[in-house]
Coordinates of C-alpha atoms in Angstrom, one line a residue:
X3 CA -5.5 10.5 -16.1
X4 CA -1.9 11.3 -16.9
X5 CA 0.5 9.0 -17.6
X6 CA 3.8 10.1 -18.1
X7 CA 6.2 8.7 -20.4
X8 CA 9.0 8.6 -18.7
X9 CA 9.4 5.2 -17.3
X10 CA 12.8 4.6 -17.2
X11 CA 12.8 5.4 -14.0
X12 CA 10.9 2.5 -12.9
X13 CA 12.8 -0.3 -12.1
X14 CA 10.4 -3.4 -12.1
X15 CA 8.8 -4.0 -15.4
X16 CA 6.2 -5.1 -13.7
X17 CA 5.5 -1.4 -12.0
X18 CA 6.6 0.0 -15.0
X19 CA 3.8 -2.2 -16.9
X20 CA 0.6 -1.0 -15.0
X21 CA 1.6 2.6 -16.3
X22 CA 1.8 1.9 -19.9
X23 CA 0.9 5.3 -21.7
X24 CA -1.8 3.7 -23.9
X25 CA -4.1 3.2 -20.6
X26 CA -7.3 5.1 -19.9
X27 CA -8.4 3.3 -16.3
X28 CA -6.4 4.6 -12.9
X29 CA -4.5 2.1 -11.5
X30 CA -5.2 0.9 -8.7
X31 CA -3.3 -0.1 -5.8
X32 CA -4.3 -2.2 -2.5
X33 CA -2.8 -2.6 0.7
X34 CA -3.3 -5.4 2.9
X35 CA -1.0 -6.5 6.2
X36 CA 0.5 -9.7 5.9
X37 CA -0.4 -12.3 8.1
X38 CA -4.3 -10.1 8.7
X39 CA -6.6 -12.0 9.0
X40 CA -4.9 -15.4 9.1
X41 CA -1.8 -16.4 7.3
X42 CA -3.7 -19.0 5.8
X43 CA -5.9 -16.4 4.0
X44 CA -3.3 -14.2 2.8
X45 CA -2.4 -15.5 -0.4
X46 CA -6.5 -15.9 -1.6
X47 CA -6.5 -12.6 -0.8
X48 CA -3.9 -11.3 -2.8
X49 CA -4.7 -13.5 -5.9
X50 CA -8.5 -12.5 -5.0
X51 CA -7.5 -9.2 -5.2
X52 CA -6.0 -9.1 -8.6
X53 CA -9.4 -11.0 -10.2
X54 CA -11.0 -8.5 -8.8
X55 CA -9.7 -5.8 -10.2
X56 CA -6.0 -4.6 -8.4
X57 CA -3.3 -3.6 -10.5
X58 CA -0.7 -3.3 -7.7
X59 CA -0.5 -5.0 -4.2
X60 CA 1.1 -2.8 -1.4
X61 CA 2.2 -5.5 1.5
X62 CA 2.5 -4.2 5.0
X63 CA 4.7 -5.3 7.0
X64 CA 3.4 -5.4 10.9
X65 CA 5.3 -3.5 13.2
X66 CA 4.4 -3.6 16.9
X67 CA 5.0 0.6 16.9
X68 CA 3.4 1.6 14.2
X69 CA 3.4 5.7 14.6
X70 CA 1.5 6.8 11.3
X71 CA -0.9 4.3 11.4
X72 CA -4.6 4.7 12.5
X73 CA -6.6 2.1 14.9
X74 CA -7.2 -0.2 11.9
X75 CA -4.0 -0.7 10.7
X76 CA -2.4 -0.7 14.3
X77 CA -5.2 -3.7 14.8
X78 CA -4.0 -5.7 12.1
X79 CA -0.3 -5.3 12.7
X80 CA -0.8 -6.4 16.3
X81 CA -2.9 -9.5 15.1
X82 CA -0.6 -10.3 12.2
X83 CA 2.4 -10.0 14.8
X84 CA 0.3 -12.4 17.3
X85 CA -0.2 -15.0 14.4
X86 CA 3.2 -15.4 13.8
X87 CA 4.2 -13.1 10.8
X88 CA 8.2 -12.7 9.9
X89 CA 9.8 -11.1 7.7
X90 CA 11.1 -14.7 6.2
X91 CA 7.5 -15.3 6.4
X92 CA 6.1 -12.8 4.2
X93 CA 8.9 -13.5 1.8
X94 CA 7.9 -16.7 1.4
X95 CA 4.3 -15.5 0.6
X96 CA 6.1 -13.3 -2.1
X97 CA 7.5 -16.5 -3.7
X98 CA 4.1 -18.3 -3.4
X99 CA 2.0 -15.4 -5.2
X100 CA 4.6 -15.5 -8.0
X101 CA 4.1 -19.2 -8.4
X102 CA 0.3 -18.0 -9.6
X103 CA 1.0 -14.5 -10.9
X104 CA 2.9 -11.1 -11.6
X105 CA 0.9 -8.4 -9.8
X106 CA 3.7 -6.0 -8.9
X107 CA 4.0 -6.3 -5.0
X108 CA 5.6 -3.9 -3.3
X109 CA 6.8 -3.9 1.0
X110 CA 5.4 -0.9 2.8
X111 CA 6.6 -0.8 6.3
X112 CA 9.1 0.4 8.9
X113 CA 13.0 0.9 8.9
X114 CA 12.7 -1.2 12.2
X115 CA 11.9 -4.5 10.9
X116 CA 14.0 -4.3 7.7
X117 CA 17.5 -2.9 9.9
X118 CA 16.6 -5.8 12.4
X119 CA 16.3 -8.8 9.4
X120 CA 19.5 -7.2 8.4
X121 CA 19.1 -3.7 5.3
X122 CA 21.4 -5.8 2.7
X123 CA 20.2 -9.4 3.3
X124 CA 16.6 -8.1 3.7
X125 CA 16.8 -6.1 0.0
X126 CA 18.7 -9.5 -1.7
X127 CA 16.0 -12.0 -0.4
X128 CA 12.9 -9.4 -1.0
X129 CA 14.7 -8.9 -5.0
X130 CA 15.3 -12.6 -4.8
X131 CA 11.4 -13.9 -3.8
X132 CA 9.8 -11.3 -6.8
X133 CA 9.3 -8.0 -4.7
X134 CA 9.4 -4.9 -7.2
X135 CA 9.6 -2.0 -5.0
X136 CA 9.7 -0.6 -1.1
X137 CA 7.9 2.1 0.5
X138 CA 9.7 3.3 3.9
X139 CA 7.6 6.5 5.7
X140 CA 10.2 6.5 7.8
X141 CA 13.2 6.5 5.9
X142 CA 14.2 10.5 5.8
X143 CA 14.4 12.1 2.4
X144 CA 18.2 11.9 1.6
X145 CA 19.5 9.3 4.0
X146 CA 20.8 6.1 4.5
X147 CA 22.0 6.3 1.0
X148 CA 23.1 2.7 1.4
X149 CA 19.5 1.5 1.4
X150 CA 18.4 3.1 -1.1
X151 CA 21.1 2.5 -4.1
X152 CA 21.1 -0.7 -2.6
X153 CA 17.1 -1.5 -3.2
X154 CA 18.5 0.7 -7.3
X155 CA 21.0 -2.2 -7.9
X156 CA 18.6 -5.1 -7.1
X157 CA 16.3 -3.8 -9.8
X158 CA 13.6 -3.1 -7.6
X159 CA 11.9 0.7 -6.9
X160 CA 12.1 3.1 -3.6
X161 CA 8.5 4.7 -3.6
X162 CA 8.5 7.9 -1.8
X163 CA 5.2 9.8 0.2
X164 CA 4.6 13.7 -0.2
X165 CA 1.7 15.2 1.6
X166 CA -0.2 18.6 1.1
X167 CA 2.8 19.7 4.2
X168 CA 5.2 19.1 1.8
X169 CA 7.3 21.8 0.2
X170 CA 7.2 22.4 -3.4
X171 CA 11.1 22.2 -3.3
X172 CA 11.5 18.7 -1.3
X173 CA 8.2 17.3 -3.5
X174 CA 11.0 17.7 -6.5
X175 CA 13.7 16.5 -4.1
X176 CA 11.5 13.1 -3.4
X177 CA 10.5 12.8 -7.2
X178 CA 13.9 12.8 -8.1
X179 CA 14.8 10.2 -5.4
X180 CA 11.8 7.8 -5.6
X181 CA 11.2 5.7 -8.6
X182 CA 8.0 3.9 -9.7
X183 CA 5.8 5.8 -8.4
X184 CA 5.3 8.9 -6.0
X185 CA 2.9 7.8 -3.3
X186 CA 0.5 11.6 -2.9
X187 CA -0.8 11.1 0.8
X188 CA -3.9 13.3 0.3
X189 CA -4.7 14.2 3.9
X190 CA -1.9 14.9 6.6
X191 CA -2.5 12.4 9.9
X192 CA -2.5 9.1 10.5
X193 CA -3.9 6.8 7.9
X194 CA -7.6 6.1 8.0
X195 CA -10.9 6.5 5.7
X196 CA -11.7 10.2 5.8
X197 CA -15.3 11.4 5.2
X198 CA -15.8 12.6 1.1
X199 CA -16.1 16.1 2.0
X200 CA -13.1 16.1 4.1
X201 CA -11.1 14.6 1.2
X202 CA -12.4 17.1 -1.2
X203 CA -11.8 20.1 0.2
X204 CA -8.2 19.8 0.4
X205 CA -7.6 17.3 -2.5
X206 CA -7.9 19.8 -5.4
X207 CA -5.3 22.2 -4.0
X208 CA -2.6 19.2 -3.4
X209 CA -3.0 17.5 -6.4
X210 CA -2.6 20.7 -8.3
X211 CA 1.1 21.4 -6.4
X212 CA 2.1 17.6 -7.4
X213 CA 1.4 18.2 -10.8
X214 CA 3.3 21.3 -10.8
X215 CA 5.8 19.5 -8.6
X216 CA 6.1 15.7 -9.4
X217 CA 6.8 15.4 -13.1
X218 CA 9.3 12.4 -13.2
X219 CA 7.2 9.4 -11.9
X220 CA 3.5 8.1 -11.9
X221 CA 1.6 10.0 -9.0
X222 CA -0.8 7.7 -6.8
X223 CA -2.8 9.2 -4.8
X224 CA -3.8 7.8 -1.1
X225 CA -5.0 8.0 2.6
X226 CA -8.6 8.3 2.9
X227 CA -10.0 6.6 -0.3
X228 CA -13.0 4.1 1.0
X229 CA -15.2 4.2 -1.9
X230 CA -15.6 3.9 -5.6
X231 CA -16.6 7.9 -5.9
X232 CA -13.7 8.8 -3.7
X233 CA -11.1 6.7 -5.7
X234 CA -12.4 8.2 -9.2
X235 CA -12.6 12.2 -7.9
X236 CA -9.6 11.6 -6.6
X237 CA -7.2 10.0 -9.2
X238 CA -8.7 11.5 -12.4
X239 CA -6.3 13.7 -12.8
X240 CA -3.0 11.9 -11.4
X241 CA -2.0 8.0 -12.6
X242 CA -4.3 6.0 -9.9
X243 CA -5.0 5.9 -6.1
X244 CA -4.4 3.6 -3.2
X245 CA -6.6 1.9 -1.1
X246 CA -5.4 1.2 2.4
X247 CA -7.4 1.5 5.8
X248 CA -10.7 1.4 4.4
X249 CA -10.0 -2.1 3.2
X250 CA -8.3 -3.4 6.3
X251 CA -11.6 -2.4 7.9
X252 CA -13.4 -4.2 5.2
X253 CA -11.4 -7.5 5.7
X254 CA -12.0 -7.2 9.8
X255 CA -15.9 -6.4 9.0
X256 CA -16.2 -9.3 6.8
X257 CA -13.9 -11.9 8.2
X258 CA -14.1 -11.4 12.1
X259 CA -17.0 -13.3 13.9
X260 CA -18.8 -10.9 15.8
X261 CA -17.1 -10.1 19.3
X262 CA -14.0 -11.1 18.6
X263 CA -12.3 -7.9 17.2
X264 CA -12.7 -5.2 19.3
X265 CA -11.0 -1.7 20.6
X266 CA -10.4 -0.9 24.3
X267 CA -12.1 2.0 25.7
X268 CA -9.2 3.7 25.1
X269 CA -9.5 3.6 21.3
X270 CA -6.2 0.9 21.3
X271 CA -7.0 -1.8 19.6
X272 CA -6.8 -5.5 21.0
X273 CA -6.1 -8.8 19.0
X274 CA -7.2 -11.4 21.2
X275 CA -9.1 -14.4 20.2
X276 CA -9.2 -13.3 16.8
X277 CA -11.4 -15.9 15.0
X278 CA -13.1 -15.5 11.1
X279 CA -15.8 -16.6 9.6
X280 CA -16.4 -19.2 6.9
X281 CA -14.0 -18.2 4.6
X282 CA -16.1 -18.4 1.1
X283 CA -18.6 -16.1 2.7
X284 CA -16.6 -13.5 3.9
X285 CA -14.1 -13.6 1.4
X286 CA -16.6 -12.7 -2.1
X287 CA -18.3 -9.9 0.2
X288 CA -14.8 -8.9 0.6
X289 CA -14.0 -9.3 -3.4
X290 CA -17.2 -7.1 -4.2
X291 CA -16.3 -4.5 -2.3
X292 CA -12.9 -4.4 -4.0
X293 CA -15.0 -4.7 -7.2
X294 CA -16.9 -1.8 -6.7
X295 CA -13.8 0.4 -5.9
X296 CA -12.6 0.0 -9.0
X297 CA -15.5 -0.4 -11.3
X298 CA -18.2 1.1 -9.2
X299 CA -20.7 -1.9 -9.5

């Protein structure tokens, strides 16, 4: 672990809380598309999540082109989008989880949806419904400097990704621009659950150049965690970890009825006829596996 002290920088108290220099767990931080696998079932999940261990709740927001995202996330974007989801929509999910609690929640998504809502009115309403932070792949380091004092002055965070491509010079660049946290994306690619041995062979190297590199935020680290023994080799010497494809897979495992979530032959996947099964089933196989990523039982 290593917390820094310097958390002026983050915006949201509630960010700022789950890195309180008196804590000895990593943090840990799930991601879940909005809308995936039903918007009925999107706020148990969330609230599920946080009984069950999540300290942070990283809410995707489905694009229809999602470039940096593997099969598994491209599956639930394209199902989310065919269930209806909005931007409007998943800010209205914001307000509904705050009705019941204050898990940090941050937007992870494309610059296309957010410049379509509108950049200004989308940053008011998201500050307005309880979001504390963004994280934009796409937004280039340096740019669209509108956005990003804009998401400053709202009081909420702009979370910004390095990878083990990254310069040492622009990993300083992005830790001076991002606030909250840095987001460390451990394996270059699209995201996905990579194999342990994959993970730790290059992990080690990384995480040593964002130490030397990232001194001014909380370093999560991401992008290929799927287990309890990943997430703990891997954050034990940075502020947490993030859990992303390997529990969208888990939530299609659990919740789809067999046959009815499916790739094409070419590896694309499909969302037709999406249909789950009975939801207290699925949903506390679902909770134990985010139980043992955190606590390993």
């Amino acid at each position: 672990m290593n917390i820094h002290s310097e958390h002026s920088r983050t915006r949201s108290a509630r960010l700022s809380a789950c890195f309180r220099p008196d804590r000895s767990d990593p943090v840990m931080s799930l991601f879940l598309t909005a809308g995936f696998p039903t918007l009925e079932d999107s706020l148990d999940l969330i609230l599920g999540f946080e009984q069950n261990g999540a300290d942070i709740i990283e809410l995707g927001m489905p694009f229809s082109d999602p470039l940096a995202d593997g099969p598994t996330i491209q599956f639930a974007s394209q199902t989310a989008i065919r269930n209806g989801v909005t931007i409007s929509w998943i800010l209205d999910l914001v307000r509904e989880v705050r009705k019941h609690s204050s898990i940090p929640i941050v937007l992870m998504g494309y610059l296309n949806p957010l410049l379509r809502y509108g950049a200004d009115r989308m940053i008011r309403d998201a500050a307005d419904a309880g979001v504390d932070g963004f994280i934009l792949p796409d937004l280039p380091v340096g740019e669209m400097p509108s956005i990003r004092e804009s998401i400053r002055e709202h009081g909420m965070d702009l979370i910004q990704l390095v990878a083990p491509n990254t310069s040492a010079e622009r990993m300083r660049e992005i830790d001076r621009q991002s606030s909250g946290f840095v987001y460390c994306v451990s394996v270059t690619g699209v995201t996905g659950a990579r194999e342990g041995e994959e993970v730790s062979k290059s992990v080690d190297r990384f995480i040593d150049r964002v130490i030397e590199n990232v001194a001014l935020n909380p370093k999560m680290i991401g992008f290929g965690i799927k287990n309890h023994e990943n997430a703990m080799q891997v954050s034990k010497r940075v502020d947490g970890f993030i859990v992303g494809s390997a529990l969208v897979e888990q939530i299609r495992a659990t919740a789809m009825a067999d046959g009815h979530a499916n790739h094409a032959e070419n590896g694309q996947p499909v969302a037709d006829s999406v249909e789950t099964k009975s939801s207290g089933d699925w949903k506390e196989e679902l909770f134990r596996f985010v139980r043992h990523l955190k606590f390993g039982d």
